[in-house]
Amino acid sequence: MTTTVTLTFDGRPLTASAGQSVGAALTDAGVRSWRTTRRAGRPRGLFCGIGVCFDCLITVDDQPDQRACLVPVRDGMVLRSDSDE
């Protein structure tokens, strides 16, 4: 049996399966990007999915620059996009 956790992304409630990464949970919820590049404003989200690149950076519980592909979801987690960079 899969345990479901609840988290928020930019104030929007989401559910995810325990054990998923933040990146997988966002992708499952239809969120494909959560930050933009500094110069061109191009959308970024998951790219490598294994923690090698830094395309999936996100703020997790007020901790900026977390790699969404490496951070496991947790019940009550608060995610914030960093699209203002």
Short mmCIF file of C-alpha atoms in Angstrom, two decimals:
data_model
loop_
_atom_site.label_atom_id
_atom_site.label_comp_id
_atom_site.label_asym_id
_atom_site.label_seq_id
_atom_site.Cartn_x
_atom_site.Cartn_y
_atom_site.Cartn_z
CA MET A 1 0.00 0.00 0.00
CA THR A 2 1.37 3.41 -1.01
CA THR A 3 1.36 6.16 1.58
CA THR A 4 0.20 9.54 0.31
CA VAL A 5 1.66 12.81 1.58
CA THR A 6 0.36 16.34 1.14
CA LEU A 7 2.57 19.27 0.20
CA THR A 8 2.12 22.72 -1.33
CA PHE A 9 3.71 24.30 -4.37
CA ASP A 10 3.37 28.09 -4.57
CA GLY A 11 0.32 27.76 -2.32
CA ARG A 12 -1.28 25.03 -4.43
CA PRO A 13 -1.97 21.79 -2.52
CA LEU A 14 -0.53 18.63 -4.08
CA THR A 15 -0.41 14.99 -3.12
CA ALA A 16 2.49 12.66 -3.74
CA SER A 17 3.54 9.13 -2.94
CA ALA A 18 5.91 8.72 -0.02
CA GLY A 19 9.38 8.02 -1.36
CA GLN A 20 9.01 10.17 -4.47
CA SER A 21 11.42 12.98 -5.11
CA VAL A 22 10.08 16.53 -5.18
CA GLY A 23 10.82 16.62 -8.92
CA ALA A 24 8.83 13.44 -9.56
CA ALA A 25 5.92 14.71 -7.47
CA LEU A 26 5.82 18.02 -9.36
CA THR A 27 6.05 16.27 -12.71
CA ASP A 28 3.24 13.88 -11.72
CA ALA A 29 1.14 16.94 -10.81
CA GLY A 30 1.70 18.40 -14.29
CA VAL A 31 4.27 20.99 -13.23
CA ARG A 32 7.06 20.93 -15.82
CA SER A 33 9.08 23.98 -14.76
CA TRP A 34 9.51 25.92 -11.53
CA ARG A 35 12.30 28.36 -12.23
CA THR A 36 13.68 30.34 -15.14
CA THR A 37 17.17 31.12 -16.34
CA ARG A 38 18.60 34.45 -15.22
CA ARG A 39 19.42 35.94 -18.60
CA ALA A 40 16.87 34.60 -21.05
CA GLY A 41 14.03 33.69 -18.68
CA ARG A 42 13.78 30.19 -20.12
CA PRO A 43 11.79 27.66 -18.07
CA ARG A 44 13.66 24.99 -16.14
CA GLY A 45 12.59 21.86 -14.25
CA LEU A 46 13.88 18.30 -14.33
CA PHE A 47 16.70 17.68 -16.77
CA CYS A 48 19.13 14.99 -15.67
CA GLY A 49 17.03 13.65 -12.79
CA ILE A 50 20.08 12.36 -10.90
CA GLY A 51 21.57 15.43 -9.23
CA VAL A 52 24.33 16.20 -11.73
CA CYS A 53 22.91 19.41 -13.19
CA PHE A 54 21.22 22.28 -11.38
CA ASP A 55 18.18 22.84 -13.60
CA CYS A 56 15.70 21.63 -10.97
CA LEU A 57 16.62 24.02 -8.14
CA ILE A 58 13.67 24.90 -5.92
CA THR A 59 13.03 26.38 -2.48
CA VAL A 60 11.99 23.69 0.01
CA ASP A 61 10.69 24.79 3.42
CA ASP A 62 12.43 28.18 3.01
CA GLN A 63 15.75 26.52 2.06
CA PRO A 64 16.67 27.86 -1.42
CA ASP A 65 18.59 26.05 -4.14
CA GLN A 66 17.54 22.49 -3.33
CA ARG A 67 17.77 19.96 -6.16
CA ALA A 68 14.20 18.71 -6.64
CA CYS A 69 15.44 15.43 -8.10
CA LEU A 70 17.27 14.54 -4.87
CA VAL A 71 14.93 15.79 -2.12
CA PRO A 72 12.34 13.22 -0.98
CA VAL A 73 8.80 14.48 -0.38
CA ARG A 74 7.61 14.84 3.19
CA ASP A 75 4.13 15.45 4.54
CA GLY A 76 3.52 19.18 5.02
CA MET A 77 6.44 20.24 2.82
CA VAL A 78 6.22 23.76 1.37
CA LEU A 79 7.72 24.25 -2.10
CA ARG A 80 8.25 27.60 -3.74
CA SER A 81 9.23 28.28 -7.32
CA ASP A 82 12.30 30.37 -7.94
CA SER A 83 11.14 31.89 -11.21
CA ASP A 84 12.10 35.40 -10.04
CA GLU A 85 15.83 34.69 -10.44
#
